[in-house]
mmCIF file of C-alpha atoms in Angstrom:
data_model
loop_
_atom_site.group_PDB
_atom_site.id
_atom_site.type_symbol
_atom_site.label_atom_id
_atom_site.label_comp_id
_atom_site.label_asym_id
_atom_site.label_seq_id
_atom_site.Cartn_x
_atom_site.Cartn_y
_atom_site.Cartn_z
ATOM 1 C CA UNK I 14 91.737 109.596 101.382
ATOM 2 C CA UNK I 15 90.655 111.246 98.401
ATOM 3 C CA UNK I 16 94.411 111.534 97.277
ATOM 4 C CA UNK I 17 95.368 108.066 97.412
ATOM 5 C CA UNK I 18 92.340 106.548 95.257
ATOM 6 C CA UNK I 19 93.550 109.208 92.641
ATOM 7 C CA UNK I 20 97.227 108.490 92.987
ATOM 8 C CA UNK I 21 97.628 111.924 93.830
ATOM 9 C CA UNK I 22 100.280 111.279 96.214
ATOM 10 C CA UNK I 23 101.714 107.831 97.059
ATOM 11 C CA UNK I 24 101.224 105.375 99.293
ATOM 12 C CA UNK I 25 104.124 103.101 98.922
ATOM 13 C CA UNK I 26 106.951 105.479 100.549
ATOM 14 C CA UNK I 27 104.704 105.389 103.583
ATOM 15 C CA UNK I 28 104.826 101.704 103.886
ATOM 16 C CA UNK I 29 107.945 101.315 102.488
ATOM 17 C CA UNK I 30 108.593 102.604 106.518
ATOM 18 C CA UNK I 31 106.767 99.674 107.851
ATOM 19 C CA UNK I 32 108.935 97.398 106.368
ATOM 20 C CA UNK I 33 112.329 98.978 107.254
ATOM 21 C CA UNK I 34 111.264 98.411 110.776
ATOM 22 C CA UNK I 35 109.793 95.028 109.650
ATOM 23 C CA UNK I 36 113.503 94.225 108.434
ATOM 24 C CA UNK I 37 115.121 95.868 110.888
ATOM 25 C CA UNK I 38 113.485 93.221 113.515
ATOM 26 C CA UNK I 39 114.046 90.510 111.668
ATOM 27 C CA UNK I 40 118.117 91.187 111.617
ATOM 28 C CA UNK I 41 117.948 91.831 115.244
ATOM 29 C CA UNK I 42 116.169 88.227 115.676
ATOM 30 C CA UNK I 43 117.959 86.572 113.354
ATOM 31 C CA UNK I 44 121.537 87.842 114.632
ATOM 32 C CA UNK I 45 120.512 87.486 118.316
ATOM 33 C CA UNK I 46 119.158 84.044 117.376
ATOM 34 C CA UNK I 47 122.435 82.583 115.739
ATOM 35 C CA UNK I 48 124.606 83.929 118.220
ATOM 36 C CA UNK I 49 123.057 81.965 121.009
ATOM 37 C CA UNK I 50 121.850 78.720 119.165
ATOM 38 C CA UNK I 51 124.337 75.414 118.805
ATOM 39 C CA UNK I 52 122.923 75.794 115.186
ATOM 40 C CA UNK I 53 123.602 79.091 114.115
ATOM 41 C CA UNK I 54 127.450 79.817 113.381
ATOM 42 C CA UNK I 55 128.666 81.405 116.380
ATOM 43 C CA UNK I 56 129.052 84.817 118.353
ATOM 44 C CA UNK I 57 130.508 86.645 115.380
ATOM 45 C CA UNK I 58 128.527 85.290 112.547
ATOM 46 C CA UNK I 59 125.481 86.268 114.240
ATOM 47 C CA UNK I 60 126.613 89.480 114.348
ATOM 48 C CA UNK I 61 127.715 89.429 111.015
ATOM 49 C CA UNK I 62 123.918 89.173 110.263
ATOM 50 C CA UNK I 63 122.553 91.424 112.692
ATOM 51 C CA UNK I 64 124.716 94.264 111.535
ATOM 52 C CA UNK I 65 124.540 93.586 108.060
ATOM 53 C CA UNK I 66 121.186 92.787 107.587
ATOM 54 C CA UNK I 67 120.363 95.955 109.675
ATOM 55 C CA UNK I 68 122.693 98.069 107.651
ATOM 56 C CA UNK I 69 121.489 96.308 104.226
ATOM 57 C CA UNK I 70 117.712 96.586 105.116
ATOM 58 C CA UNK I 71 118.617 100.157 105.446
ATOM 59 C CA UNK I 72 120.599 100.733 102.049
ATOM 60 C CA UNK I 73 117.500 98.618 100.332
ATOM 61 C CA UNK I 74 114.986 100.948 101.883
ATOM 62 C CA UNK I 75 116.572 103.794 100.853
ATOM 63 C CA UNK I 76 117.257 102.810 97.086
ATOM 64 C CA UNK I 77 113.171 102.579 97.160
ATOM 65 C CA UNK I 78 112.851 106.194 98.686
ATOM 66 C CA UNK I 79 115.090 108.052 95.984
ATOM 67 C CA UNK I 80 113.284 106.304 93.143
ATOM 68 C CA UNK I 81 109.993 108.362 94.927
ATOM 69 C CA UNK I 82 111.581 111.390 95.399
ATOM 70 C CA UNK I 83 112.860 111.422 91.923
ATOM 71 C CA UNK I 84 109.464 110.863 90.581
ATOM 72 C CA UNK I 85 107.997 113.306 93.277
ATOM 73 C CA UNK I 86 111.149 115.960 91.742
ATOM 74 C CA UNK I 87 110.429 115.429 88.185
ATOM 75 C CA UNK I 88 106.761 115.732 88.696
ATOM 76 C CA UNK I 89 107.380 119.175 90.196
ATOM 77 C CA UNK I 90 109.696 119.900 86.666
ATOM 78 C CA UNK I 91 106.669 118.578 84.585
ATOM 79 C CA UNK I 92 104.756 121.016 86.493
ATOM 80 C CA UNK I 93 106.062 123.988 86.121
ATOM 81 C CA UNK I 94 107.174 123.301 82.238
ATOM 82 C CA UNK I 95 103.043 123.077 81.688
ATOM 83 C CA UNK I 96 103.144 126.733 83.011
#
């Protein structure tokens, strides 16, 4: 606990996990829901947007987890250039 009050390590990577899933069920929903409603576009648009918003969530969630492991990478650098 002690490392998170002092930003020691970070806490957004971890929930940056929560919402992959998050998105990840909403794409399923979303898809699943306009394939089978009169309102929402059809069989194939719905999964248009199951399999793109799954694979986009993805892509999106990932872009956030390099920009961490960059920091966590150049943090190491900093480190050992102090030495």
């Amino acid at each position: 606990m002690k490392s998170i009050f002092f930003f020691d390590s970070m806490l957004t990577p971890k929930i940056i996990t929560v919402v992959y899933w998050i998105l990840l069920a909403v794409s399923v929903f979303s898809g699943l829901g306009a394939m089978f409603s009169d309102y929402g576009g059809g069989f194939l648009v719905g999964l248009g947007i199951l399999i793109g918003g799954a694979v986009g969530a993805r892509i999106w969630c990932e872009l956030l987890i390099v920009l961490f492991k960059i920091n966590a990478n150049l943090q190491k650098i900093a480190e050992k250039s102090d030495q």
